[in-house]
Coordinates of C-alpha atoms in Angstrom, one line a residue:
X180 CA 0.0 -0.1 -0.1
X181 CA 1.3 3.5 -0.8
X182 CA -0.1 6.3 1.4
X183 CA -0.3 9.7 -0.2
X184 CA 1.5 12.1 2.4
X185 CA 1.2 15.3 0.0
X186 CA -0.1 15.0 -3.6
X187 CA 1.5 18.3 -4.7
X188 CA -0.2 20.6 -7.2
X189 CA -2.1 17.8 -9.0
X190 CA -1.2 13.8 -9.0
X191 CA -3.4 11.3 -10.8
X192 CA -3.4 7.7 -11.4
X193 CA -2.5 7.0 -15.0
X194 CA -2.0 4.2 -17.5
X195 CA -2.4 4.1 -21.3
X196 CA -5.9 5.0 -21.2
X197 CA -9.1 3.8 -22.9
X198 CA -8.5 3.4 -26.7
X199 CA -11.1 2.3 -29.2
X200 CA -14.1 3.9 -27.4
X201 CA -14.4 7.2 -28.6
X202 CA -17.1 6.2 -30.9
X203 CA -19.1 5.8 -27.7
X204 CA -17.9 9.1 -26.3
X205 CA -15.4 8.0 -24.0
X206 CA -12.0 9.8 -24.3
X207 CA -8.9 8.0 -24.5
X208 CA -7.2 9.8 -21.3
X209 CA -3.9 8.1 -20.0
X210 CA -0.4 9.5 -19.2
X211 CA 0.2 12.8 -21.4
X212 CA 3.8 11.9 -21.9
X213 CA 3.3 8.4 -23.0
X214 CA 7.0 7.6 -23.8
X215 CA 8.3 8.8 -20.4
X216 CA 5.3 6.6 -18.8
X217 CA 6.4 3.5 -20.7
X218 CA 10.0 4.1 -19.7
X219 CA 9.2 4.1 -15.9
X220 CA 7.3 1.0 -16.3
X221 CA 10.0 -0.7 -18.2
X222 CA 12.8 0.2 -15.6
X223 CA 10.9 -1.7 -12.9
X224 CA 9.9 -4.8 -14.7
X225 CA 6.4 -3.9 -15.5
X226 CA 4.2 -4.2 -18.6
X227 CA 4.2 -0.8 -20.2
X228 CA 0.7 -0.3 -19.4
X229 CA 0.8 -0.8 -15.9
X230 CA -1.0 1.9 -13.9
X231 CA 1.5 4.5 -12.2
X232 CA 1.2 8.2 -11.0
X233 CA 1.5 11.2 -12.8
X234 CA 2.9 14.4 -11.1
X235 CA 2.2 18.0 -12.3
X236 CA 4.9 20.2 -11.0
X237 CA 6.1 17.6 -8.6
X238 CA 5.8 18.6 -5.0
X239 CA 4.8 15.2 -3.7
X240 CA 5.5 12.7 -0.8
X241 CA 4.5 9.0 -0.6
X242 CA 5.2 6.6 2.2
X243 CA 5.4 3.0 1.0
X244 CA 4.1 0.6 3.8
X245 CA 6.0 -2.3 2.2
X246 CA 9.3 -2.3 0.5
X247 CA 9.1 -1.8 -3.3
X248 CA 10.9 -0.8 -6.4
X249 CA 10.3 2.5 -8.3
X250 CA 11.2 4.5 -11.1
X251 CA 10.6 8.2 -11.8
X252 CA 10.8 9.6 -15.3
X253 CA 9.4 12.4 -17.3
X254 CA 10.2 16.0 -16.1
X255 CA 13.5 15.9 -14.3
X256 CA 12.8 16.3 -10.5
X257 CA 14.7 15.5 -7.2
X258 CA 13.8 12.3 -5.8
X259 CA 14.6 11.5 -2.2
X260 CA 14.1 8.2 -0.1
X261 CA 14.0 8.9 3.6
X262 CA 16.0 11.9 2.8
X263 CA 18.6 10.1 0.8
X264 CA 18.8 11.7 -2.9
X265 CA 18.2 9.2 -5.9
X266 CA 18.4 9.7 -9.5
X267 CA 15.8 9.8 -12.1
X268 CA 15.2 7.4 -15.1
X269 CA 16.7 4.5 -12.9
X270 CA 15.3 1.8 -10.7
X271 CA 15.2 2.8 -6.9
X272 CA 14.6 0.6 -4.0
X273 CA 12.2 1.6 -1.3
X274 CA 12.6 0.3 2.2
X275 CA 9.3 -0.6 4.1
X276 CA 7.8 2.5 5.8
X277 CA 10.0 4.7 3.8
X278 CA 8.9 8.0 2.4
X279 CA 9.4 9.0 -1.4
X280 CA 9.7 12.9 -1.8
X281 CA 9.3 14.1 -5.5
X282 CA 10.4 17.6 -5.6
X283 CA 9.9 20.4 -8.4
X284 CA 11.0 19.7 -12.0
X285 CA 13.9 21.8 -13.2
X286 CA 12.2 21.8 -16.7
X287 CA 9.2 20.3 -18.1
X288 CA 5.9 19.8 -16.1
X289 CA 4.9 16.3 -15.9
X290 CA 6.8 13.4 -14.1
X291 CA 5.9 9.8 -13.5
X292 CA 6.4 7.2 -10.9
X293 CA 6.0 3.6 -11.7
X294 CA 6.1 0.9 -8.9
X295 CA 6.8 -2.7 -9.5
X296 CA 3.5 -4.3 -9.5
X297 CA 1.6 -1.5 -10.7
X298 CA -1.0 0.9 -8.8
X299 CA -3.7 -1.3 -8.5
X300 CA -6.9 0.8 -8.1
X301 CA -10.1 -0.5 -9.7
X302 CA -10.6 -0.3 -13.4
X303 CA -13.2 1.6 -15.0
X304 CA -14.0 1.2 -18.4
X305 CA -10.8 -1.2 -18.8
X306 CA -8.3 1.4 -17.5
X307 CA -7.3 2.7 -14.1
X308 CA -6.5 6.4 -15.8
X309 CA -7.9 9.6 -14.1
X310 CA -10.0 11.5 -16.8
X311 CA -10.3 15.3 -15.6
X312 CA -12.8 16.2 -18.4
X313 CA -15.2 13.3 -18.2
X314 CA -14.6 12.2 -14.7
X315 CA -13.9 8.7 -15.3
X316 CA -11.6 6.8 -13.2
X317 CA -10.4 7.5 -9.8
X318 CA -10.3 11.2 -8.5
X319 CA -7.0 13.1 -8.2
X320 CA -5.0 12.0 -5.4
X321 CA -5.6 14.0 -2.0
X322 CA -3.6 13.6 1.4
X323 CA -4.3 10.3 3.0
X324 CA -5.5 8.2 0.2
X325 CA -4.0 4.8 0.0
X326 CA -2.9 3.4 -3.3
X327 CA -2.9 -0.6 -3.5
X328 CA 0.0 -2.2 -5.5
X329 CA -0.3 -5.2 -7.5
X330 CA 1.8 -8.3 -7.1
X331 CA 5.2 -8.4 -8.6
X332 CA 5.5 -12.3 -9.0
X333 CA 6.3 -13.5 -12.6
X334 CA 7.4 -9.7 -13.6
X335 CA 10.6 -9.3 -15.7
X336 CA 13.7 -9.1 -13.8
X337 CA 15.2 -5.4 -13.2
X338 CA 18.1 -5.4 -15.5
X339 CA 18.8 -1.7 -16.3
X340 CA 21.0 0.7 -14.0
X341 CA 19.7 4.1 -15.7
X342 CA 18.2 4.8 -18.9
X343 CA 19.5 7.8 -20.9
X344 CA 16.8 10.5 -21.8
X345 CA 16.7 13.5 -24.0
X346 CA 16.6 16.9 -22.2
X347 CA 13.4 18.6 -22.5
X348 CA 13.7 21.4 -24.9
X349 CA 13.5 25.1 -23.7
X350 CA 11.8 26.4 -26.8
X351 CA 10.5 23.4 -28.4
X352 CA 9.6 23.3 -32.2
X353 CA 6.7 21.1 -32.5
X354 CA 6.2 19.4 -36.1
X355 CA 2.5 19.6 -37.7
X356 CA 0.4 17.9 -40.4
X357 CA -1.8 20.5 -41.9
X358 CA -5.7 19.6 -41.9
X359 CA -8.1 18.3 -41.9
X360 CA -10.0 21.7 -41.9
X361 CA -7.1 24.2 -42.9
X362 CA -9.4 25.2 -45.8
X363 CA -11.6 27.0 -43.1
X364 CA -8.8 29.6 -42.4
X365 CA -7.4 32.5 -44.4
X366 CA -4.7 31.7 -47.1
X367 CA -1.9 32.9 -44.8
X368 CA -3.3 31.4 -41.5
X369 CA -0.9 28.4 -41.5
X370 CA 2.0 30.7 -42.6
X371 CA 1.0 32.7 -39.3
X372 CA 0.9 29.6 -37.2
X373 CA 4.2 28.5 -38.2
X374 CA 6.2 31.9 -38.5
X375 CA 5.6 33.3 -35.0
X376 CA 6.5 32.0 -31.4
X377 CA 3.3 31.2 -29.4
X378 CA 3.2 31.4 -25.6
X379 CA 1.6 28.6 -23.3
X380 CA -1.3 30.1 -21.2
X381 CA -1.6 29.6 -17.4
X382 CA -5.3 28.1 -18.3
X383 CA -3.6 24.9 -19.9
X384 CA -4.3 21.6 -18.4
X385 CA -4.4 17.8 -19.2
X386 CA -7.1 18.6 -21.7
X387 CA -5.2 21.1 -23.9
X388 CA -2.4 23.6 -24.1
X389 CA -4.0 26.9 -24.6
X390 CA -1.8 29.4 -26.5
X391 CA -1.2 33.0 -26.4
X392 CA -0.1 34.8 -29.9
X393 CA -0.9 35.8 -33.4
X394 CA -4.8 34.9 -33.8
X395 CA -5.7 32.6 -37.0
X396 CA -8.2 34.2 -39.2
X397 CA -11.0 32.2 -40.5
X398 CA -12.2 32.2 -44.2
X399 CA -15.4 30.8 -43.4
X400 CA -18.3 31.8 -41.1
X401 CA -20.5 29.5 -38.8
X402 CA -19.4 26.6 -37.3
X403 CA -18.8 22.7 -38.1
X404 CA -20.7 19.8 -36.9
X405 CA -19.3 17.6 -34.4
X406 CA -16.4 15.8 -35.5
X407 CA -13.9 13.2 -33.9
X408 CA -10.9 14.7 -32.1
X409 CA -7.4 13.2 -31.9
X410 CA -4.7 13.8 -29.4
X411 CA -2.4 16.5 -30.8
X412 CA -5.4 18.2 -32.9
X413 CA -4.7 21.9 -33.0
X414 CA -8.4 23.3 -32.4
X415 CA -9.1 27.0 -33.3
X416 CA -12.1 28.5 -31.3
X417 CA -13.9 32.0 -32.5
X418 CA -11.0 33.8 -30.7
X419 CA -8.4 32.6 -33.3
X420 CA -6.2 31.4 -30.5
X421 CA -5.2 27.7 -31.0
X422 CA -5.6 24.9 -28.4
X423 CA -3.4 21.9 -28.6
X424 CA -5.3 19.0 -27.4
X425 CA -3.8 16.5 -24.9
X426 CA -4.7 13.1 -23.1
X427 CA -7.9 14.3 -21.8
X428 CA -9.2 16.0 -24.5
X429 CA -13.1 15.4 -25.6
X430 CA -13.9 12.7 -28.2
X431 CA -15.5 15.3 -30.4
X432 CA -15.5 18.9 -31.0
X433 CA -17.0 21.4 -33.3
X434 CA -14.3 24.2 -33.8
X435 CA -12.4 23.8 -37.1
X436 CA -8.6 21.8 -36.5
X437 CA -6.0 23.5 -38.6
X438 CA -3.6 21.2 -38.0
X439 CA -2.4 17.9 -35.9
X440 CA 1.1 17.5 -34.2
X441 CA 3.1 14.6 -35.5
X442 CA 3.0 11.7 -33.1
X443 CA 6.6 12.5 -32.0
X444 CA 5.5 15.9 -30.8
X445 CA 2.7 15.0 -28.5
X446 CA 5.3 14.5 -25.5
X447 CA 6.9 17.6 -25.9
X448 CA 3.7 19.4 -25.7
X449 CA 2.8 17.6 -22.8
X450 CA 5.7 18.9 -20.8
X451 CA 5.2 22.6 -21.8
X452 CA 4.9 24.9 -18.6
X453 CA 2.6 28.1 -18.5
X454 CA 4.8 31.0 -20.0
X455 CA 6.9 28.8 -22.0
X456 CA 7.4 29.8 -25.6
X457 CA 7.1 27.2 -28.7
X458 CA 7.1 27.3 -32.6
X459 CA 5.3 25.2 -35.0
X460 CA 6.9 23.7 -38.0
X461 CA 5.1 21.9 -41.1

């Protein structure tokens, strides 16, 4: 059992989400930075989809009521086990009764803690993920919550000391694929999107990254009927300021999508902080 001593600004249970149910109105959700989440599980010998904890801006403390192996990945944070410093992107042993402290990240936004055996909260529609938009899955973690840990028998051996991870870019360039509704915008809208920097708004969350910068001008009036939305879609509301959809985005939307992030760019978008600048490139 893991006891939440302090959850930090936002901590949620996540796995790889609920894929394949968008036609039923069920969003996918899951870890926002999927690559970092999968790495954490591999480091402790779990299947990549085992549930773990996603921290936003760190600042958490967890007490382990039995010994365990953990790994912390994603945004680089100080990790201490009973006051002793440990590295990220590496398996760490936690003694029975020890407190794990996850500090504030030096760059990026979201960090992941995997525990050998996985966090074994109850599944909802085949997933243990917290979906902040739909309310599916467990509530965000609060002080005093207790998280069960699954069995570790039969899991792969822990065979890695440390995994090299690329640094989180200070001013990322996110690659995009135009469309499917770029024809709803003025001819120069895509050039505007890719020629000037945008700044991450404080209103951003797991649903989407809201951006401040040059507005994108439409060439058509009115609104679309609801269409399916993919993670990484860049939707443009009437304000003209784009929103990059992340893990908890709605299954459908009615504002036109001028472009979609390339799959490899989604992780960089998930690590964007309020006030950070970025650029787009076709």
